[in-house]
JSON list of C-alpha atoms and ligand atoms in Angstrom, two decimals:
[
{"chain": "A", "resi": 1, "resn": "MET", "atom": "CA", "xyz": [-154.88, -47.78, 59.56]},
{"chain": "A", "resi": 2, "resn": "ALA", "atom": "CA", "xyz": [-156.09, -47.24, 55.79]},
{"chain": "A", "resi": 3, "resn": "GLY", "atom": "CA", "xyz": [-157.28, -43.93, 55.43]},
{"chain": "A", "resi": 4, "resn": "LYS", "atom": "CA", "xyz": [-157.26, -41.16, 52.93]},
{"chain": "A", "resi": 5, "resn": "VAL", "atom": "CA", "xyz": [-154.62, -38.39, 53.02]},
{"chain": "A", "resi": 6, "resn": "LEU", "atom": "CA", "xyz": [-155.41, -34.81, 53.20]},
{"chain": "A", "resi": 7, "resn": "VAL", "atom": "CA", "xyz": [-152.26, -32.76, 52.01]},
{"chain": "A", "resi": 8, "resn": "LEU", "atom": "CA", "xyz": [-151.94, -28.65, 53.20]},
{"chain": "A", "resi": 9, "resn": "LEU", "atom": "CA", "xyz": [-149.83, -27.36, 51.26]},
{"chain": "A", "resi": 10, "resn": "ALA", "atom": "CA", "xyz": [-148.76, -23.81, 53.26]},
{"chain": "A", "resi": 11, "resn": "HIS", "atom": "CA", "xyz": [-146.18, -22.15, 50.20]},
{"chain": "A", "resi": 12, "resn": "PRO", "atom": "CA", "xyz": [-147.28, -18.22, 49.40]},
{"chain": "A", "resi": 13, "resn": "VAL", "atom": "CA", "xyz": [-145.59, -18.24, 45.75]},
{"chain": "A", "resi": 14, "resn": "LEU", "atom": "CA", "xyz": [-145.43, -21.53, 44.64]},
{"chain": "A", "resi": 15, "resn": "GLU", "atom": "CA", "xyz": [-144.73, -20.82, 40.80]},
{"chain": "A", "resi": 16, "resn": "ARG", "atom": "CA", "xyz": [-141.32, -19.89, 42.08]},
{"chain": "A", "resi": 17, "resn": "SER", "atom": "CA", "xyz": [-140.98, -23.22, 44.00]},
{"chain": "A", "resi": 18, "resn": "ARG", "atom": "CA", "xyz": [-138.29, -26.08, 42.66]},
{"chain": "A", "resi": 19, "resn": "VAL", "atom": "CA", "xyz": [-139.26, -28.62, 45.13]},
{"chain": "A", "resi": 20, "resn": "ASN", "atom": "CA", "xyz": [-142.72, -28.35, 46.51]},
{"chain": "A", "resi": 21, "resn": "ARG", "atom": "CA", "xyz": [-144.40, -27.32, 43.88]},
{"chain": "A", "resi": 22, "resn": "ARG", "atom": "CA", "xyz": [-143.03, -30.74, 41.94]},
{"chain": "A", "resi": 23, "resn": "LEU", "atom": "CA", "xyz": [-144.08, -32.38, 45.60]},
{"chain": "A", "resi": 24, "resn": "ALA", "atom": "CA", "xyz": [-147.61, -31.61, 45.09]},
{"chain": "A", "resi": 25, "resn": "GLU", "atom": "CA", "xyz": [-147.67, -32.12, 41.84]},
{"chain": "A", "resi": 26, "resn": "ALA", "atom": "CA", "xyz": [-147.62, -35.60, 42.17]},
{"chain": "A", "resi": 27, "resn": "ALA", "atom": "CA", "xyz": [-149.34, -35.51, 45.08]},
{"chain": "A", "resi": 28, "resn": "ALA", "atom": "CA", "xyz": [-152.50, -34.86, 42.91]},
{"chain": "A", "resi": 29, "resn": "GLY", "atom": "CA", "xyz": [-151.38, -37.56, 41.20]},
{"chain": "A", "resi": 30, "resn": "LEU", "atom": "CA", "xyz": [-153.01, -39.88, 43.61]},
{"chain": "A", "resi": 31, "resn": "GLU", "atom": "CA", "xyz": [-155.52, -42.09, 44.44]},
{"chain": "A", "resi": 32, "resn": "GLY", "atom": "CA", "xyz": [-157.16, -40.54, 47.89]},
{"chain": "A", "resi": 33, "resn": "VAL", "atom": "CA", "xyz": [-154.81, -38.40, 48.46]},
{"chain": "A", "resi": 34, "resn": "THR", "atom": "CA", "xyz": [-156.32, -34.82, 48.30]},
{"chain": "A", "resi": 35, "resn": "VAL", "atom": "CA", "xyz": [-154.07, -31.93, 47.80]},
{"chain": "A", "resi": 36, "resn": "HIS", "atom": "CA", "xyz": [-155.41, -28.78, 49.25]},
{"chain": "A", "resi": 37, "resn": "ASP", "atom": "CA", "xyz": [-153.50, -25.05, 48.41]},
{"chain": "A", "resi": 38, "resn": "LEU", "atom": "CA", "xyz": [-154.30, -23.19, 50.92]},
{"chain": "A", "resi": 39, "resn": "TYR", "atom": "CA", "xyz": [-152.84, -19.92, 49.72]},
{"chain": "A", "resi": 40, "resn": "GLU", "atom": "CA", "xyz": [-154.47, -19.91, 45.99]},
{"chain": "A", "resi": 41, "resn": "THR", "atom": "CA", "xyz": [-157.68, -21.42, 48.38]},
{"chain": "A", "resi": 42, "resn": "TYR", "atom": "CA", "xyz": [-157.60, -18.58, 50.77]},
{"chain": "A", "resi": 43, "resn": "PRO", "atom": "CA", "xyz": [-155.68, -15.68, 48.55]},
{"chain": "A", "resi": 44, "resn": "THR", "atom": "CA", "xyz": [-157.12, -12.97, 51.31]},
{"chain": "A", "resi": 45, "resn": "LEU", "atom": "CA", "xyz": [-156.11, -15.04, 54.05]},
{"chain": "A", "resi": 46, "resn": "SER", "atom": "CA", "xyz": [-159.77, -15.35, 55.92]},
{"chain": "A", "resi": 47, "resn": "ILE", "atom": "CA", "xyz": [-159.74, -18.78, 56.37]},
{"chain": "A", "resi": 48, "resn": "ASP", "atom": "CA", "xyz": [-163.17, -21.04, 56.36]},
{"chain": "A", "resi": 49, "resn": "ALA", "atom": "CA", "xyz": [-162.63, -22.71, 59.72]},
{"chain": "A", "resi": 50, "resn": "ARG", "atom": "CA", "xyz": [-165.65, -24.65, 59.22]},
{"chain": "A", "resi": 51, "resn": "ARG", "atom": "CA", "xyz": [-164.43, -25.68, 55.47]},
{"chain": "A", "resi": 52, "resn": "GLU", "atom": "CA", "xyz": [-161.58, -26.93, 56.61]},
{"chain": "A", "resi": 53, "resn": "GLN", "atom": "CA", "xyz": [-163.28, -29.25, 59.37]},
{"chain": "A", "resi": 54, "resn": "ALA", "atom": "CA", "xyz": [-165.26, -30.73, 57.29]},
{"chain": "A", "resi": 55, "resn": "LEU", "atom": "CA", "xyz": [-161.90, -31.31, 55.01]},
{"chain": "A", "resi": 56, "resn": "LEU", "atom": "CA", "xyz": [-160.04, -33.37, 57.81]},
{"chain": "A", "resi": 57, "resn": "LEU", "atom": "CA", "xyz": [-163.62, -35.25, 58.87]},
{"chain": "A", "resi": 58, "resn": "ARG", "atom": "CA", "xyz": [-162.86, -36.57, 55.61]},
{"chain": "A", "resi": 59, "resn": "HIS", "atom": "CA", "xyz": [-159.45, -37.61, 55.97]},
{"chain": "A", "resi": 60, "resn": "GLN", "atom": "CA", "xyz": [-157.60, -39.94, 58.27]},
{"chain": "A", "resi": 61, "resn": "ALA", "atom": "CA", "xyz": [-153.68, -38.59, 57.54]},
{"chain": "A", "resi": 62, "resn": "VAL", "atom": "CA", "xyz": [-153.15, -35.23, 57.94]},
{"chain": "A", "resi": 63, "resn": "VAL", "atom": "CA", "xyz": [-150.01, -33.91, 55.80]},
{"chain": "A", "resi": 64, "resn": "LEU", "atom": "CA", "xyz": [-148.33, -30.64, 56.46]},
{"chain": "A", "resi": 65, "resn": "GLN", "atom": "CA", "xyz": [-146.34, -29.48, 53.14]},
{"chain": "A", "resi": 66, "resn": "HIS", "atom": "CA", "xyz": [-144.43, -26.64, 53.03]},
{"chain": "A", "resi": 67, "resn": "PRO", "atom": "CA", "xyz": [-141.05, -24.82, 53.31]},
{"chain": "A", "resi": 68, "resn": "PHE", "atom": "CA", "xyz": [-139.39, -24.55, 56.97]},
{"chain": "A", "resi": 69, "resn": "TYR", "atom": "CA", "xyz": [-139.49, -20.74, 56.63]},
{"chain": "A", "resi": 70, "resn": "TRP", "atom": "CA", "xyz": [-137.54, -18.96, 59.85]},
{"chain": "A", "resi": 71, "resn": "TYR", "atom": "CA", "xyz": [-137.95, -22.61, 61.97]},
{"chain": "A", "resi": 72, "resn": "SER", "atom": "CA", "xyz": [-141.61, -22.93, 61.25]},
{"chain": "A", "resi": 73, "resn": "SER", "atom": "CA", "xyz": [-144.09, -22.36, 58.67]},
{"chain": "A", "resi": 74, "resn": "PRO", "atom": "CA", "xyz": [-145.02, -19.77, 56.17]},
{"chain": "A", "resi": 75, "resn": "ALA", "atom": "CA", "xyz": [-147.87, -18.10, 58.13]},
{"chain": "A", "resi": 76, "resn": "LEU", "atom": "CA", "xyz": [-150.28, -19.26, 56.91]},
{"chain": "A", "resi": 77, "resn": "LEU", "atom": "CA", "xyz": [-150.77, -22.33, 58.65]},
{"chain": "A", "resi": 78, "resn": "LYS", "atom": "CA", "xyz": [-150.11, -21.01, 61.30]},
{"chain": "A", "resi": 79, "resn": "GLU", "atom": "CA", "xyz": [-153.62, -19.05, 60.96]},
{"chain": "A", "resi": 80, "resn": "TRP", "atom": "CA", "xyz": [-154.90, -22.20, 59.66]},
{"chain": "A", "resi": 81, "resn": "GLN", "atom": "CA", "xyz": [-153.95, -23.81, 63.12]},
{"chain": "A", "resi": 82, "resn": "ASP", "atom": "CA", "xyz": [-155.21, -20.49, 65.04]},
{"chain": "A", "resi": 83, "resn": "ILE", "atom": "CA", "xyz": [-158.53, -21.38, 63.12]},
{"chain": "A", "resi": 84, "resn": "VAL", "atom": "CA", "xyz": [-159.09, -24.09, 62.64]},
{"chain": "A", "resi": 85, "resn": "LEU", "atom": "CA", "xyz": [-158.50, -26.27, 65.30]},
{"chain": "A", "resi": 86, "resn": "GLU", "atom": "CA", "xyz": [-161.09, -24.77, 67.75]},
{"chain": "A", "resi": 87, "resn": "HIS", "atom": "CA", "xyz": [-161.34, -25.58, 71.65]},
{"chain": "A", "resi": 88, "resn": "GLY", "atom": "CA", "xyz": [-164.32, -27.78, 71.39]},
{"chain": "A", "resi": 89, "resn": "TRP", "atom": "CA", "xyz": [-163.75, -28.75, 68.01]},
{"chain": "A", "resi": 90, "resn": "ALA", "atom": "CA", "xyz": [-159.86, -30.45, 67.99]},
{"chain": "A", "resi": 91, "resn": "TYR", "atom": "CA", "xyz": [-158.66, -30.64, 71.63]},
{"chain": "A", "resi": 92, "resn": "GLY", "atom": "CA", "xyz": [-160.59, -29.38, 75.19]},
{"chain": "A", "resi": 93, "resn": "LYS", "atom": "CA", "xyz": [-164.26, -31.39, 76.70]},
{"chain": "A", "resi": 94, "resn": "GLY", "atom": "CA", "xyz": [-166.34, -32.37, 72.86]},
{"chain": "A", "resi": 95, "resn": "GLY", "atom": "CA", "xyz": [-162.97, -31.59, 71.17]},
{"chain": "A", "resi": 96, "resn": "ASN", "atom": "CA", "xyz": [-162.35, -35.20, 69.92]},
{"chain": "A", "resi": 97, "resn": "ASN", "atom": "CA", "xyz": [-162.85, -34.31, 66.07]},
{"chain": "A", "resi": 98, "resn": "LEU", "atom": "CA", "xyz": [-159.07, -34.96, 65.66]},
{"chain": "A", "resi": 99, "resn": "ALA", "atom": "CA", "xyz": [-158.03, -37.95, 67.96]},
{"chain": "A", "resi": 100, "resn": "GLY", "atom": "CA", "xyz": [-156.30, -41.32, 66.02]},
{"chain": "A", "resi": 101, "resn": "LYS", "atom": "CA", "xyz": [-155.52, -39.50, 63.32]},
{"chain": "A", "resi": 102, "resn": "VAL", "atom": "CA", "xyz": [-151.94, -39.18, 61.99]},
{"chain": "A", "resi": 103, "resn": "LEU", "atom": "CA", "xyz": [-150.25, -35.89, 61.14]},
{"chain": "A", "resi": 104, "resn": "VAL", "atom": "CA", "xyz": [-146.69, -35.74, 59.24]},
{"chain": "A", "resi": 105, "resn": "SER", "atom": "CA", "xyz": [-144.75, -32.52, 58.57]},
{"chain": "A", "resi": 106, "resn": "ALA", "atom": "CA", "xyz": [-143.56, -32.74, 55.07]},
{"chain": "A", "resi": 107, "resn": "ILE", "atom": "CA", "xyz": [-140.92, -30.19, 54.85]},
{"chain": "A", "resi": 108, "resn": "THR", "atom": "CA", "xyz": [-137.95, -28.73, 53.12]},
{"chain": "A", "resi": 109, "resn": "THR", "atom": "CA", "xyz": [-135.30, -26.68, 54.25]},
{"chain": "A", "resi": 110, "resn": "GLY", "atom": "CA", "xyz": [-132.43, -24.35, 52.54]},
{"chain": "A", "resi": 111, "resn": "GLY", "atom": "CA", "xyz": [-130.09, -25.12, 55.19]},
{"chain": "A", "resi": 112, "resn": "PRO", "atom": "CA", "xyz": [-128.12, -29.37, 54.83]},
{"chain": "A", "resi": 113, "resn": "ALA", "atom": "CA", "xyz": [-128.84, -31.79, 56.92]},
{"chain": "A", "resi": 114, "resn": "MET", "atom": "CA", "xyz": [-125.75, -31.40, 58.97]},
{"chain": "A", "resi": 115, "resn": "ALA", "atom": "CA", "xyz": [-127.02, -27.46, 59.98]},
{"chain": "A", "resi": 116, "resn": "TYR", "atom": "CA", "xyz": [-129.73, -29.22, 61.38]},
{"chain": "A", "resi": 117, "resn": "ARG", "atom": "CA", "xyz": [-127.07, -31.01, 64.75]},
{"chain": "A", "resi": 118, "resn": "LYS", "atom": "CA", "xyz": [-126.99, -30.12, 67.76]},
{"chain": "A", "resi": 119, "resn": "ASP", "atom": "CA", "xyz": [-123.15, -28.77, 66.86]},
{"chain": "A", "resi": 120, "resn": "GLY", "atom": "CA", "xyz": [-124.46, -27.61, 63.45]},
{"chain": "A", "resi": 121, "resn": "TYR", "atom": "CA", "xyz": [-125.40, -23.41, 62.22]},
{"chain": "A", "resi": 122, "resn": "ASN", "atom": "CA", "xyz": [-128.99, -23.98, 63.43]},
{"chain": "A", "resi": 123, "resn": "ARG", "atom": "CA", "xyz": [-127.85, -25.73, 67.49]},
{"chain": "A", "resi": 124, "resn": "PHE", "atom": "CA", "xyz": [-131.20, -27.36, 67.10]},
{"chain": "A", "resi": 125, "resn": "THR", "atom": "CA", "xyz": [-132.60, -30.67, 64.84]},
{"chain": "A", "resi": 126, "resn": "LEU", "atom": "CA", "xyz": [-135.13, -30.26, 62.59]},
{"chain": "A", "resi": 127, "resn": "LYS", "atom": "CA", "xyz": [-138.12, -33.03, 65.03]},
{"chain": "A", "resi": 128, "resn": "GLU", "atom": "CA", "xyz": [-136.53, -30.17, 68.35]},
{"chain": "A", "resi": 129, "resn": "LEU", "atom": "CA", "xyz": [-137.27, -27.34, 66.03]},
{"chain": "A", "resi": 130, "resn": "LEU", "atom": "CA", "xyz": [-140.93, -28.68, 64.93]},
{"chain": "A", "resi": 131, "resn": "ALA", "atom": "CA", "xyz": [-141.81, -29.44, 69.00]},
{"chain": "A", "resi": 132, "resn": "PRO", "atom": "CA", "xyz": [-145.32, -27.16, 68.73]},
{"chain": "A", "resi": 133, "resn": "PHE", "atom": "CA", "xyz": [-146.50, -29.12, 66.10]},
{"chain": "A", "resi": 134, "resn": "ASP", "atom": "CA", "xyz": [-145.69, -32.42, 67.63]},
{"chain": "A", "resi": 135, "resn": "GLN", "atom": "CA", "xyz": [-147.78, -30.65, 71.07]},
{"chain": "A", "resi": 136, "resn": "THR", "atom": "CA", "xyz": [-150.52, -29.80, 68.80]},
{"chain": "A", "resi": 137, "resn": "ALA", "atom": "CA", "xyz": [-150.78, -33.22, 67.60]},
{"chain": "A", "resi": 138, "resn": "HIS", "atom": "CA", "xyz": [-150.15, -34.50, 70.78]},
{"chain": "A", "resi": 139, "resn": "LEU", "atom": "CA", "xyz": [-153.28, -32.28, 72.57]},
{"chain": "A", "resi": 140, "resn": "CYS", "atom": "CA", "xyz": [-156.22, -33.08, 69.84]},
{"chain": "A", "resi": 141, "resn": "GLY", "atom": "CA", "xyz": [-154.64, -36.84, 70.34]},
{"chain": "A", "resi": 142, "resn": "MET", "atom": "CA", "xyz": [-153.25, -37.35, 66.95]},
{"chain": "A", "resi": 143, "resn": "LYS", "atom": "CA", "xyz": [-150.33, -39.36, 66.22]},
{"chain": "A", "resi": 144, "resn": "TYR", "atom": "CA", "xyz": [-147.14, -36.91, 64.59]},
{"chain": "A", "resi": 145, "resn": "LEU", "atom": "CA", "xyz": [-144.77, -38.95, 63.08]},
{"chain": "A", "resi": 146, "resn": "ALA", "atom": "CA", "xyz": [-141.64, -38.11, 62.12]},
{"chain": "A", "resi": 147, "resn": "PRO", "atom": "CA", "xyz": [-140.79, -35.72, 59.37]},
{"chain": "A", "resi": 148, "resn": "PHE", "atom": "CA", "xyz": [-140.52, -35.87, 55.64]},
{"chain": "A", "resi": 149, "resn": "ALA", "atom": "CA", "xyz": [-137.93, -34.00, 55.26]},
{"chain": "A", "resi": 150, "resn": "LEU", "atom": "CA", "xyz": [-135.97, -32.50, 52.18]},
{"chain": "A", "resi": 151, "resn": "HIS", "atom": "CA", "xyz": [-133.40, -30.60, 53.44]},
{"chain": "A", "resi": 152, "resn": "GLY", "atom": "CA", "xyz": [-130.66, -28.39, 51.54]},
{"chain": "A", "resi": 153, "resn": "SER", "atom": "CA", "xyz": [-133.71, -27.81, 49.08]},
{"chain": "A", "resi": 154, "resn": "LEU", "atom": "CA", "xyz": [-131.76, -24.79, 47.27]},
{"chain": "A", "resi": 155, "resn": "ARG", "atom": "CA", "xyz": [-129.00, -27.23, 45.67]},
{"chain": "A", "resi": 156, "resn": "PHE", "atom": "CA", "xyz": [-131.94, -28.14, 42.80]},
{"chain": "A", "resi": 157, "resn": "GLU", "atom": "CA", "xyz": [-130.33, -27.02, 39.10]},
{"chain": "A", "resi": 158, "resn": "THR", "atom": "CA", "xyz": [-132.46, -29.12, 37.02]},
{"chain": "A", "resi": 159, "resn": "PRO", "atom": "CA", "xyz": [-136.25, -30.73, 37.67]},
{"chain": "A", "resi": 160, "resn": "GLU", "atom": "CA", "xyz": [-135.12, -34.32, 37.24]},
{"chain": "A", "resi": 161, "resn": "GLU", "atom": "CA", "xyz": [-132.35, -33.58, 40.39]},
{"chain": "A", "resi": 162, "resn": "VAL", "atom": "CA", "xyz": [-135.73, -33.43, 42.73]},
{"chain": "A", "resi": 163, "resn": "VAL", "atom": "CA", "xyz": [-137.42, -36.81, 41.07]},
{"chain": "A", "resi": 164, "resn": "PRO", "atom": "CA", "xyz": [-136.06, -38.72, 43.89]},
{"chain": "A", "resi": 165, "resn": "HIS", "atom": "CA", "xyz": [-137.77, -37.16, 46.82]},
{"chain": "A", "resi": 166, "resn": "THR", "atom": "CA", "xyz": [-141.07, -36.92, 44.69]},
{"chain": "A", "resi": 167, "resn": "THR", "atom": "CA", "xyz": [-140.56, -40.34, 44.04]},
{"chain": "A", "resi": 168, "resn": "ARG", "atom": "CA", "xyz": [-140.03, -41.03, 48.35]},
{"chain": "A", "resi": 169, "resn": "TYR", "atom": "CA", "xyz": [-142.99, -38.68, 48.21]},
{"chain": "A", "resi": 170, "resn": "VAL", "atom": "CA", "xyz": [-145.17, -40.88, 46.46]},
{"chain": "A", "resi": 171, "resn": "ARG", "atom": "CA", "xyz": [-144.14, -43.65, 48.07]},
{"chain": "A", "resi": 172, "resn": "LEU", "atom": "CA", "xyz": [-145.02, -42.16, 50.99]},
{"chain": "A", "resi": 173, "resn": "LEU", "atom": "CA", "xyz": [-148.17, -40.77, 50.82]},
{"chain": "A", "resi": 174, "resn": "SER", "atom": "CA", "xyz": [-148.62, -44.50, 48.99]},
{"chain": "A", "resi": 175, "resn": "ALA", "atom": "CA", "xyz": [-148.03, -46.05, 52.07]},
{"chain": "A", "resi": 176, "resn": "LEU", "atom": "CA", "xyz": [-150.27, -44.07, 54.22]},
{"chain": "A", "resi": 177, "resn": "ARG", "atom": "CA", "xyz": [-153.30, -44.58, 52.97]},
{"chain": "A", "resi": 178, "resn": "ASP", "atom": "CA", "xyz": [-153.05, -48.41, 52.23]},
{"chain": "A", "resi": 179, "resn": "GLY", "atom": "CA", "xyz": [-152.32, -48.44, 55.84]},
{"chain": "A", "resi": 180, "resn": "GLU", "atom": "CA", "xyz": [-148.33, -49.75, 55.63]},
{"chain": "A", "resi": 181, "resn": "LEU", "atom": "CA", "xyz": [-146.01, -47.52, 57.29]},
{"chain": "A", "resi": 182, "resn": "ASP", "atom": "CA", "xyz": [-144.75, -49.10, 60.60]},
{"chain": "A", "resi": 183, "resn": "LEU", "atom": "CA", "xyz": [-146.46, -45.81, 62.02]},
{"chain": "A", "resi": 184, "resn": "ASP", "atom": "CA", "xyz": [-144.63, -46.91, 65.79]},
{"chain": "A", "resi": 185, "resn": "ARG", "atom": "CA", "xyz": [-141.13, -46.81, 64.04]},
{"chain": "A", "resi": 186, "resn": "ALA", "atom": "CA", "xyz": [-142.14, -43.88, 62.15]},
{"chain": "A", "resi": 187, "resn": "THR", "atom": "CA", "xyz": [-142.31, -41.37, 64.48]},
{"chain": "A", "resi": 188, "resn": "ALA", "atom": "CA", "xyz": [-139.03, -43.09, 66.16]},
{"chain": "A", "resi": 189, "resn": "VAL", "atom": "CA", "xyz": [-136.24, -42.36, 63.52]},
{"chain": "A", "resi": 190, "resn": "ASP", "atom": "CA", "xyz": [-135.38, -38.81, 62.16]},
{"chain": "A", "resi": 191, "resn": "ASN", "atom": "CA", "xyz": [-136.48, -38.00, 58.77]},
{"chain": "A", "resi": 192, "resn": "LEU", "atom": "CA", "xyz": [-139.24, -40.42, 57.13]},
{"chain": "A", "resi": 193, "resn": "ALA", "atom": "CA", "xyz": [-137.29, -39.71, 54.05]},
{"chain": "A", "resi": 194, "resn": "ASP", "atom": "CA", "xyz": [-134.07, -41.71, 54.84]},
{"chain": "A", "resi": 195, "resn": "GLY", "atom": "CA", "xyz": [-134.69, -45.67, 55.05]},
{"chain": "A", "resi": 196, "resn": "LEU", "atom": "CA", "xyz": [-138.81, -44.90, 54.03]},
{"chain": "A", "resi": 197, "resn": "ASP", "atom": "CA", "xyz": [-139.16, -48.67, 52.41]},
{"chain": "A", "resi": 198, "resn": "GLY", "atom": "CA", "xyz": [-137.52, -50.29, 55.63]},
{"chain": "A", "resi": 199, "resn": "LEU", "atom": "CA", "xyz": [-140.89, -48.40, 57.14]},
{"chain": "A", "resi": 200, "resn": "ILE", "atom": "CA", "xyz": [-143.43, -50.32, 55.26]},
{"chain": "A", "resi": 201, "resn": "SER", "atom": "CA", "xyz": [-144.99, -53.46, 55.71]},
{"chain": "A", "resi": 202, "resn": "ALA", "atom": "CA", "xyz": [-147.36, -55.06, 53.14]},
{"chain": "A", "resi": 203, "resn": "ARG", "atom": "CA", "xyz": [-150.73, -54.91, 54.89]},
{"chain": "A", "resi": 204, "resn": "ALA", "atom": "CA", "xyz": [-151.66, -57.53, 57.19]},
{"chain": "A", "resi": 205, "resn": "GLY", "atom": "CA", "xyz": [-154.86, -59.47, 55.76]},
{"chain": "A", "resi": 206, "resn": "ALA", "atom": "CA", "xyz": [-153.39, -58.21, 52.22]},
{"chain": "A", "resi": 207, "resn": "PRO", "atom": "CA", "xyz": [-154.42, -60.82, 49.78]},
{"chain": "A", "resi": 208, "resn": "ALA", "atom": "CA", "xyz": [-151.24, -62.19, 48.56]},
{"chain": "A", "resi": 209, "resn": "PRO", "atom": "CA", "xyz": [-149.91, -61.68, 44.83]},
{"chain": "B", "resi": 1, "resn": "FMN", "atom": "C1", "xyz": [-138.81, -16.02, 54.17]},
{"chain": "B", "resi": 1, "resn": "FMN", "atom": "C2", "xyz": [-138.02, -17.15, 54.33]},
{"chain": "B", "resi": 1, "resn": "FMN", "atom": "C3", "xyz": [-137.24, -17.73, 55.39]},
{"chain": "B", "resi": 1, "resn": "FMN", "atom": "C4", "xyz": [-136.77, -19.39, 55.30]},
{"chain": "B", "resi": 1, "resn": "FMN", "atom": "N1", "xyz": [-135.83, -19.89, 56.24]},
{"chain": "B", "resi": 1, "resn": "FMN", "atom": "C5", "xyz": [-135.34, -21.06, 56.46]},
{"chain": "B", "resi": 1, "resn": "FMN", "atom": "C6", "xyz": [-135.15, -21.93, 58.09]},
{"chain": "B", "resi": 1, "resn": "FMN", "atom": "O1", "xyz": [-136.04, -21.33, 58.66]},
{"chain": "B", "resi": 1, "resn": "FMN", "atom": "N2", "xyz": [-134.30, -22.58, 57.41]},
{"chain": "B", "resi": 1, "resn": "FMN", "atom": "C7", "xyz": [-133.65, -23.22, 55.89]},
{"chain": "B", "resi": 1, "resn": "FMN", "atom": "O2", "xyz": [-133.05, -24.36, 56.09]},
{"chain": "B", "resi": 1, "resn": "FMN", "atom": "N3", "xyz": [-134.49, -22.30, 55.27]},
{"chain": "B", "resi": 1, "resn": "FMN", "atom": "C8", "xyz": [-135.04, -21.19, 54.76]},
{"chain": "B", "resi": 1, "resn": "FMN", "atom": "N4", "xyz": [-135.80, -20.44, 54.01]},
{"chain": "B", "resi": 1, "resn": "FMN", "atom": "C9", "xyz": [-135.16, -21.78, 53.16]},
{"chain": "B", "resi": 1, "resn": "FMN", "atom": "C10", "xyz": [-136.15, -22.73, 52.50]},
{"chain": "B", "resi": 1, "resn": "FMN", "atom": "O3", "xyz": [-136.91, -23.10, 53.16]},
{"chain": "B", "resi": 1, "resn": "FMN", "atom": "C11", "xyz": [-135.93, -23.10, 50.70]},
{"chain": "B", "resi": 1, "resn": "FMN", "atom": "O4", "xyz": [-136.32, -22.25, 49.90]},
{"chain": "B", "resi": 1, "resn": "FMN", "atom": "C12", "xyz": [-136.96, -24.09, 50.47]},
{"chain": "B", "resi": 1, "resn": "FMN", "atom": "O5", "xyz": [-137.62, -24.60, 51.45]},
{"chain": "B", "resi": 1, "resn": "FMN", "atom": "C13", "xyz": [-137.15, -24.21, 49.08]},
{"chain": "B", "resi": 1, "resn": "FMN", "atom": "O6", "xyz": [-138.66, -25.29, 48.85]},
{"chain": "B", "resi": 1, "resn": "FMN", "atom": "P1", "xyz": [-139.34, -25.11, 47.03]},
{"chain": "B", "resi": 1, "resn": "FMN", "atom": "O7", "xyz": [-138.49, -24.40, 46.40]},
{"chain": "B", "resi": 1, "resn": "FMN", "atom": "O8", "xyz": [-140.10, -25.48, 47.17]},
{"chain": "B", "resi": 1, "resn": "FMN", "atom": "O9", "xyz": [-139.58, -22.71, 47.40]},
{"chain": "B", "resi": 1, "resn": "FMN", "atom": "C14", "xyz": [-136.35, -19.51, 53.78]},
{"chain": "B", "resi": 1, "resn": "FMN", "atom": "C15", "xyz": [-136.92, -19.02, 52.85]},
{"chain": "B", "resi": 1, "resn": "FMN", "atom": "C16", "xyz": [-137.27, -17.77, 53.12]},
{"chain": "B", "resi": 1, "resn": "FMN", "atom": "C17", "xyz": [-137.70, -17.33, 51.61]}
]
């Protein structure tokens, strides 16, 4: 299902970011992709529900992009959920405005991939830790994909090292926009960043080159 993509960016100190800032800059250059920086838009943390809901209505896929903070998102994204996903609008009686849209978490973690395993020091997989987002999407009738995760993000010392991941992110956002991502398989995998190309196909009905 093709449609515009909304990236909700939540990073409290973007100027000190090594990874999320670069991902967001690359995303902002894409046609059909809106990057919405929550901390920049709401410096007093006072979220405008109507404005956010109007933005959501104009997009078919929503990407929650943020560093992993204490096994979840930075606080403003939680506040965004509390304020914007209202009963009667996002869920409950008459609350079907998000139904059929796609939700993805694009996350950077300080911990390495091996830490996010049952036998790793974080004891849970990233997918398990993201269960509240998964269930929130489910309640709103949205399809929640596997996370697009970059682990071990603190190891990067130069901008060049981030480039392969930025390239994958652009590919993901473009595929979401163009309806080229196999959504069922993109839900089943552990990490969208691994083997992303295998989840993308030319759009059915698209003209042959
Ligand atoms: C308050 C705070 C909490 C954090 N919690 C986690 C965490 O739970 N798991 C983890 O792997 N990394 C954690 N980190 C590391 C961040 O995920 C990491 O700094 C970030 O992904 C780097 O991305 P950036 O360069 O865009 O800032 C935390 C960092 C901060 C500042």
